[in-house]
Amino acid sequence: MSEVNVTQEMQELLSRLPRTEPYPFHSRLNPEYSRKHIALSLTPGNLLLLMHRAREAQNMAISYRHFKVGAALLGLSFQPSNFQMLTGVNVKPDKESQMNVHAEQTALQKAHDRHVNAVSMIVVVGDKQSDKQSGKEMHTLHPCGLCRGVMLDDVLVDNHATLVVSTLPDF
């Protein structure tokens, strides 16, 4: 098969894939406008409520090694203007399972599914564990390297304005 035929076949296959639209957070909104709204939502009451929601979510997590993580985030929607508190849990039913769901990623996926425009806070609740990348044990459970990368690249998370909090289940 010639190189031209392979290229044409690849283009034809790609043209049949379903199209997805990018999330409009950065393209449609003025970043300063959204940062103002993020700043206004960063209240002690919202943080405390998110901490409780993340702890409630942690109780629903599934882990064969009893390492349960809950996450909660505060999503902002600008039209109509409202807050959404969304939760996520980790799921790893057994050692051999291909399923390995992270709490932070579950909560962020819910935010995308519900057309949130920005995330102002993310709270992670879980027992502490040594970081696999650095080998250090922190005072609280920090998001893993994979989740940190997802949050860094996610259009809903403003790396200069979104507050990420980690805490033990007893706060």
Backbone as CSV, one residue per row, in Angstrom:
resi,resn,N_x,N_y,N_z,CA_x,CA_y,CA_z,C_x,C_y,C_z
1,MET,0.848,-1.183,0.000,0.000,0.000,0.000,0.886,1.236,0.000
2,SER,0.601,2.171,-0.878,1.428,3.365,-0.981,1.166,4.319,0.178
3,GLU,2.110,5.203,0.388,2.003,6.175,1.480,0.809,7.104,1.289
4,VAL,0.502,7.459,0.053,-0.631,8.335,-0.247,-1.941,7.653,0.149
5,ASN,-2.087,6.370,-0.172,-3.306,5.634,0.183,-3.488,5.526,1.690
6,VAL,-2.387,5.300,2.403,-2.448,5.209,3.865,-2.908,6.539,4.449
7,THR,-2.372,7.631,3.956,-2.754,8.953,4.443,-4.227,9.232,4.152
8,GLN,-4.684,8.902,2.975,-6.094,9.121,2.621,-7.005,8.263,3.486
9,GLU,-6.611,7.008,3.701,-7.416,6.116,4.539,-7.477,6.640,5.973
10,MET,-6.358,7.118,6.488,-6.324,7.668,7.845,-7.221,8.900,7.942
11,GLN,-7.159,9.778,6.962,-8.001,10.968,6.978,-9.484,10.593,6.914
12,GLU,-9.800,9.593,6.126,-11.190,9.148,6.031,-11.677,8.582,7.360
13,LEU,-10.836,7.776,8.017,-11.205,7.222,9.325,-11.388,8.336,10.353
14,LEU,-10.480,9.298,10.355,-10.573,10.412,11.303,-11.816,11.261,11.052
15,SER,-12.209,11.406,9.802,-13.387,12.222,9.493,-14.680,11.592,10.015
16,ARG,-14.660,10.274,10.259,-15.862,9.595,10.762,-15.994,9.652,12.281
17,LEU,-14.944,10.074,12.951,-15.012,10.157,14.413,-15.963,11.272,14.835
18,PRO,-16.658,11.090,15.965,-17.551,12.160,16.422,-16.757,13.397,16.839
19,ARG,-17.305,14.529,16.574,-16.656,15.797,16.917,-17.062,16.212,18.332
20,THR,-16.108,16.736,19.059,-16.407,17.275,20.380,-15.963,18.721,20.407
21,GLU,-16.727,19.530,21.072,-16.391,20.942,21.186,-15.558,21.150,22.449
22,PRO,-14.554,22.018,22.408,-13.775,22.300,23.615,-14.627,23.068,24.621
23,TYR,-14.267,22.935,25.877,-14.999,23.655,26.905,-14.724,25.147,26.775
24,PRO,-15.744,25.984,26.891,-15.611,27.399,26.546,-15.029,28.301,27.628
25,PHE,-14.504,27.756,28.725,-14.090,28.586,29.851,-13.120,29.694,29.442
26,HIS,-12.027,29.351,28.797,-11.030,30.368,28.474,-11.388,31.173,27.227
27,SER,-12.121,30.572,26.306,-12.390,31.266,25.052,-13.549,32.247,25.155
28,ARG,-14.535,31.980,26.006,-15.729,32.807,26.026,-15.712,33.844,27.146
29,LEU,-15.001,33.575,28.214,-15.048,34.468,29.373,-13.762,35.259,29.519
30,ASN,-13.885,36.455,29.994,-12.740,37.270,30.337,-12.109,36.681,31.598
31,PRO,-10.807,36.308,31.583,-10.198,35.689,32.762,-10.312,36.534,34.024
32,GLU,-10.224,37.846,33.923,-10.329,38.688,35.118,-11.743,38.621,35.694
33,TYR,-12.728,38.579,34.814,-14.117,38.472,35.264,-14.320,37.171,36.028
34,SER,-13.811,36.076,35.517,-13.996,34.796,36.185,-13.183,34.732,37.472
35,ARG,-11.998,35.305,37.488,-11.188,35.304,38.709,-11.861,36.095,39.817
36,LYS,-12.551,37.163,39.454,-13.285,37.939,40.450,-14.354,37.054,41.085
37,HIS,-15.068,36.305,40.273,-16.106,35.428,40.798,-15.518,34.300,41.631
38,ILE,-14.378,33.787,41.200,-13.710,32.748,41.988,-13.338,33.316,43.348
39,ALA,-12.752,34.499,43.377,-12.339,35.112,44.642,-13.532,35.335,45.567
40,LEU,-14.662,35.753,45.012,-15.842,36.002,45.839,-16.413,34.710,46.435
41,SER,-16.152,33.573,45.808,-16.690,32.307,46.322,-15.782,31.661,47.365
42,LEU,-14.575,32.194,47.536,-13.629,31.621,48.499,-13.939,32.126,49.902
43,THR,-14.958,31.552,50.511,-15.361,31.964,51.856,-15.114,30.822,52.832
44,PRO,-14.914,31.129,54.108,-14.738,30.064,55.101,-15.942,29.107,55.142
45,GLY,-17.148,29.647,54.986,-18.340,28.796,55.007,-18.364,27.807,53.855
46,ASN,-18.023,28.273,52.648,-17.968,27.371,51.496,-16.879,26.316,51.677
47,LEU,-15.735,26.723,52.215,-14.651,25.770,52.438,-15.068,24.706,53.450
48,LEU,-15.673,25.111,54.538,-16.098,24.151,55.561,-17.151,23.188,55.006
49,LEU,-18.089,23.711,54.235,-19.111,22.857,53.640,-18.489,21.859,52.656
50,LEU,-17.530,22.302,51.863,-16.839,21.390,50.946,-16.066,20.324,51.702
51,MET,-15.441,20.695,52.813,-14.711,19.712,53.616,-15.660,18.620,54.112
52,HIS,-16.828,19.022,54.582,-17.812,18.035,55.050,-18.320,17.168,53.900
53,ARG,-18.563,17.776,52.746,-19.029,17.005,51.575,-17.970,15.997,51.130
54,ALA,-16.706,16.410,51.151,-15.620,15.500,50.751,-15.498,14.345,51.739
55,ARG,-15.681,14.635,53.026,-15.620,13.565,54.033,-16.784,12.601,53.866
56,GLU,-17.983,13.119,53.562,-19.130,12.241,53.291,-18.857,11.373,52.063
57,ALA,-18.274,11.964,51.037,-17.947,11.203,49.827,-16.925,10.119,50.129
58,GLN,-15.964,10.424,50.984,-14.923,9.450,51.330,-15.543,8.154,51.855
59,ASN,-16.641,8.264,52.592,-17.298,7.074,53.138,-17.855,6.167,52.045
60,MET,-18.080,6.696,50.849,-18.624,5.901,49.744,-17.534,5.343,48.828
61,ALA,-16.281,5.683,49.090,-15.182,5.206,48.249,-15.020,3.693,48.384
62,ILE,-14.461,3.093,47.347,-14.255,1.640,47.327,-12.773,1.386,47.106
63,SER,-12.139,0.720,48.072,-10.716,0.435,47.962,-10.419,-0.900,48.617
64,TYR,-9.797,-1.794,47.858,-9.458,-3.110,48.403,-8.451,-3.003,49.542
65,ARG,-7.671,-1.943,49.581,-6.682,-1.791,50.657,-7.103,-0.752,51.700
66,HIS,-8.393,-0.424,51.685,-8.987,0.496,52.670,-8.372,1.893,52.623
67,PHE,-7.911,2.290,51.428,-7.389,3.636,51.227,-8.470,4.430,50.508
68,LYS,-9.323,5.069,51.292,-10.484,5.764,50.738,-10.220,7.268,50.655
69,VAL,-10.594,7.824,49.504,-10.393,9.254,49.254,-11.708,9.846,48.779
70,GLY,-12.055,10.997,49.313,-13.214,11.749,48.859,-12.767,13.124,48.396
71,ALA,-13.459,13.655,47.418,-13.144,15.001,46.925,-14.448,15.760,46.730
72,ALA,-14.389,17.045,46.901,-15.533,17.921,46.634,-14.984,19.189,46.001
73,LEU,-15.763,19.737,45.087,-15.342,20.990,44.464,-16.514,21.951,44.393
74,LEU,-16.169,23.210,44.330,-17.168,24.263,44.165,-17.061,24.765,42.734
75,GLY,-18.094,24.453,41.954,-18.131,24.874,40.558,-18.983,26.111,40.398
76,LEU,-18.545,27.003,39.532,-19.266,28.245,39.275,-19.843,28.202,37.871
77,SER,-21.114,28.514,37.765,-21.759,28.652,36.457,-22.205,30.101,36.345
78,PHE,-21.915,30.726,35.215,-22.202,32.150,35.080,-23.524,32.447,34.404
79,GLN,-24.080,31.493,33.667,-25.388,31.721,33.040,-26.207,30.460,33.142
80,PRO,-27.119,30.281,34.060,-27.441,31.245,35.114,-26.368,31.222,36.198
81,SER,-26.260,32.291,36.922,-25.243,32.421,37.950,-25.601,31.557,39.155
82,ASN,-24.763,30.547,39.427,-24.992,29.710,40.607,-23.734,28.939,40.972
83,PHE,-23.759,28.345,42.165,-22.698,27.478,42.650,-23.180,26.041,42.580
84,GLN,-22.271,25.118,42.329,-22.579,23.698,42.399,-21.489,23.023,43.220
85,MET,-21.896,22.263,44.216,-20.933,21.479,44.987,-21.014,20.049,44.482
86,LEU,-19.908,19.576,43.934,-19.861,18.261,43.315,-18.807,17.406,44.012
87,THR,-19.082,16.119,44.146,-18.179,15.231,44.863,-17.664,14.125,43.951
88,GLY,-16.598,13.497,44.408,-16.039,12.348,43.713,-15.375,11.427,44.715
89,VAL,-15.234,10.167,44.344,-14.604,9.166,45.214,-13.612,8.345,44.400
90,ASN,-12.681,7.711,45.118,-11.787,6.785,44.432,-12.430,5.398,44.420
91,VAL,-12.146,4.644,43.366,-12.675,3.287,43.228,-11.549,2.391,42.721
92,LYS,-11.157,1.448,43.537,-10.201,0.398,43.165,-10.647,-0.857,43.913
93,PRO,-11.593,-1.637,43.302,-12.240,-2.736,44.019,-11.309,-3.875,44.443
94,ASP,-10.316,-4.207,43.618,-9.359,-5.245,44.025,-8.035,-5.016,43.317
95,LYS,-7.025,-5.715,43.790,-5.669,-5.497,43.303,-5.531,-5.756,41.798
96,GLU,-6.263,-6.717,41.290,-6.159,-7.098,39.884,-7.050,-6.268,38.966
97,SER,-7.913,-5.453,39.527,-8.891,-4.705,38.738,-8.230,-3.667,37.838
98,GLN,-8.755,-3.537,36.624,-8.307,-2.498,35.706,-8.906,-1.150,36.086
99,MET,-9.956,-1.179,36.898,-10.619,0.059,37.317,-9.795,0.728,38.410
100,ASN,-9.422,1.972,38.151,-8.683,2.759,39.128,-9.110,4.209,38.958
101,VAL,-10.167,4.593,39.645,-10.772,5.909,39.522,-10.282,6.784,40.674
102,HIS,-9.919,8.012,40.366,-9.436,8.955,41.375,-10.541,9.941,41.729
103,ALA,-10.634,10.298,42.992,-11.714,11.154,43.487,-11.711,12.534,42.828
104,GLU,-10.550,13.148,42.713,-10.468,14.484,42.141,-10.926,14.476,40.681
105,GLN,-10.521,13.448,39.951,-10.891,13.359,38.541,-12.386,13.112,38.372
106,THR,-12.975,12.324,39.273,-14.420,12.086,39.222,-15.184,13.388,39.427
107,ALA,-14.766,14.168,40.417,-15.437,15.440,40.690,-15.285,16.403,39.503
108,LEU,-14.091,16.465,38.918,-13.885,17.342,37.758,-14.716,16.896,36.560
109,GLN,-14.844,15.586,36.364,-15.655,15.103,35.252,-17.125,15.494,35.449
110,LYS,-17.606,15.408,36.688,-18.975,15.854,36.973,-19.129,17.342,36.641
111,ALA,-18.111,18.135,36.953,-18.173,19.572,36.657,-18.299,19.799,35.152
112,HIS,-17.546,19.061,34.368,-17.647,19.183,32.908,-19.026,18.739,32.438
113,ASP,-19.514,17.631,32.979,-20.822,17.109,32.579,-21.954,18.076,32.897
114,ARG,-21.796,18.870,33.953,-22.846,19.804,34.364,-22.594,21.215,33.848
115,HIS,-21.687,21.359,32.917,-21.407,22.630,32.227,-20.992,23.751,33.179
116,VAL,-20.168,23.410,34.152,-19.594,24.401,35.051,-18.602,25.237,34.251
117,ASN,-18.510,26.544,34.548,-17.589,27.428,33.837,-16.223,27.549,34.515
118,ALA,-16.174,27.352,35.825,-14.913,27.471,36.563,-15.031,26.718,37.880
119,VAL,-13.893,26.297,38.407,-13.836,25.643,39.711,-13.063,26.568,40.638
120,SER,-13.692,26.941,41.756,-13.005,27.859,42.660,-12.264,27.152,43.784
121,MET,-12.757,25.984,44.227,-12.106,25.239,45.296,-12.226,23.740,45.038
122,ILE,-11.188,23.021,45.422,-11.196,21.563,45.408,-10.683,21.112,46.764
123,VAL,-11.451,20.254,47.434,-11.042,19.719,48.733,-10.858,18.214,48.586
124,VAL,-9.744,17.706,49.103,-9.444,16.280,49.078,-9.339,15.800,50.522
125,VAL,-10.075,14.732,50.849,-10.060,14.169,52.197,-9.603,12.718,52.116
126,GLY,-8.636,12.364,52.936,-8.165,10.988,53.001,-7.055,10.862,54.022
127,ASP,-6.747,9.620,54.380,-5.631,9.379,55.287,-4.328,9.622,54.555
128,LYS,-3.315,10.097,55.276,-2.063,10.427,54.615,-1.341,9.164,54.142
129,GLN,-0.524,9.375,53.135,0.218,8.281,52.522,1.475,8.879,51.919
130,SER,2.546,8.122,51.857,3.786,8.616,51.254,3.557,8.903,49.775
131,ASP,4.097,10.022,49.307,4.010,10.374,47.899,4.926,9.448,47.114
132,LYS,4.390,8.804,46.072,5.181,7.830,45.310,6.283,8.498,44.503
133,GLN,6.088,9.756,44.113,7.113,10.432,43.319,8.272,10.936,44.173
134,SER,7.958,11.560,45.302,9.020,12.136,46.125,9.421,11.245,47.286
135,GLY,8.549,10.316,47.693,8.826,9.458,48.838,8.547,10.128,50.170
136,LYS,8.120,11.389,50.137,7.849,12.125,51.375,6.445,11.836,51.878
137,GLU,6.302,11.864,53.198,4.963,11.747,53.789,4.580,13.118,54.321
138,MET,3.493,13.650,53.780,3.034,14.978,54.173,2.104,14.866,55.382
139,HIS,1.693,16.016,55.902,0.788,16.037,57.045,-0.635,15.671,56.646
140,THR,-0.969,15.872,55.376,-2.293,15.525,54.857,-2.102,14.766,53.550
141,LEU,-3.186,14.246,53.025,-3.136,13.536,51.752,-3.185,14.560,50.624
142,HIS,-2.125,14.652,49.860,-2.096,15.548,48.704,-2.593,14.805,47.468
143,PRO,-3.139,15.515,46.490,-3.492,14.851,45.229,-2.250,14.171,44.646
144,CYS,-2.448,13.000,44.055,-1.324,12.262,43.478,-0.799,13.007,42.247
145,GLY,0.319,12.564,41.732,0.923,13.210,40.565,0.005,13.223,39.360
146,LEU,-0.721,12.133,39.146,-1.651,12.074,38.022,-2.752,13.125,38.173
147,CYS,-3.328,13.219,39.368,-4.397,14.204,39.603,-3.872,15.634,39.549
148,ARG,-2.651,15.852,40.027,-2.058,17.197,39.918,-1.914,17.583,38.449
149,GLY,-1.493,16.635,37.619,-1.372,16.901,36.190,-2.708,17.189,35.537
150,VAL,-3.730,16.427,35.929,-5.076,16.647,35.379,-5.573,18.035,35.768
151,MET,-5.400,18.412,37.035,-5.849,19.736,37.476,-5.065,20.846,36.785
152,LEU,-3.782,20.633,36.562,-2.954,21.637,35.899,-3.439,21.893,34.476
153,ASP,-3.890,20.839,33.796,-4.294,20.956,32.395,-5.780,21.217,32.195
154,ASP,-6.583,21.086,33.235,-8.031,21.212,33.083,-8.428,22.676,32.900
155,VAL,-9.263,22.949,31.887,-9.666,24.323,31.591,-10.550,24.928,32.678
156,LEU,-11.169,24.122,33.515,-12.029,24.646,34.577,-11.237,25.112,35.789
157,VAL,-10.002,24.655,35.907,-9.155,24.992,37.055,-8.225,26.122,36.653
158,ASP,-8.348,27.254,37.319,-7.478,28.403,37.079,-6.281,28.245,38.017
159,ASN,-5.127,27.986,37.458,-3.949,27.682,38.270,-3.485,28.850,39.136
160,HIS,-4.033,30.040,38.903,-3.664,31.200,39.710,-4.765,31.582,40.700
161,ALA,-5.927,30.960,40.607,-7.036,31.388,41.460,-7.731,30.240,42.197
162,THR,-7.705,29.030,41.667,-8.406,27.910,42.295,-7.657,27.466,43.546
163,LEU,-8.388,27.329,44.640,-7.820,26.881,45.907,-7.947,25.368,45.995
164,VAL,-6.830,24.675,46.246,-6.843,23.230,46.437,-6.451,22.968,47.884
165,VAL,-7.321,22.267,48.622,-7.129,22.007,50.043,-7.114,20.503,50.260
166,SER,-6.182,20.033,51.049,-6.179,18.628,51.446,-6.250,18.553,52.960
167,THR,-6.996,17.567,53.458,-7.181,17.453,54.898,-7.381,16.005,55.288
168,LEU,-7.103,15.728,56.530,-7.402,14.405,57.085,-8.892,14.323,57.377
169,PRO,-9.453,13.115,57.517,-10.888,12.993,57.762,-11.382,13.718,59.032
170,ASP,-10.506,13.905,60.019,-10.937,14.614,61.225,-10.673,16.113,61.137
171,PHE,-10.263,16.594,59.961,-9.954,18.003,59.661,-8.807,18.516,60.523
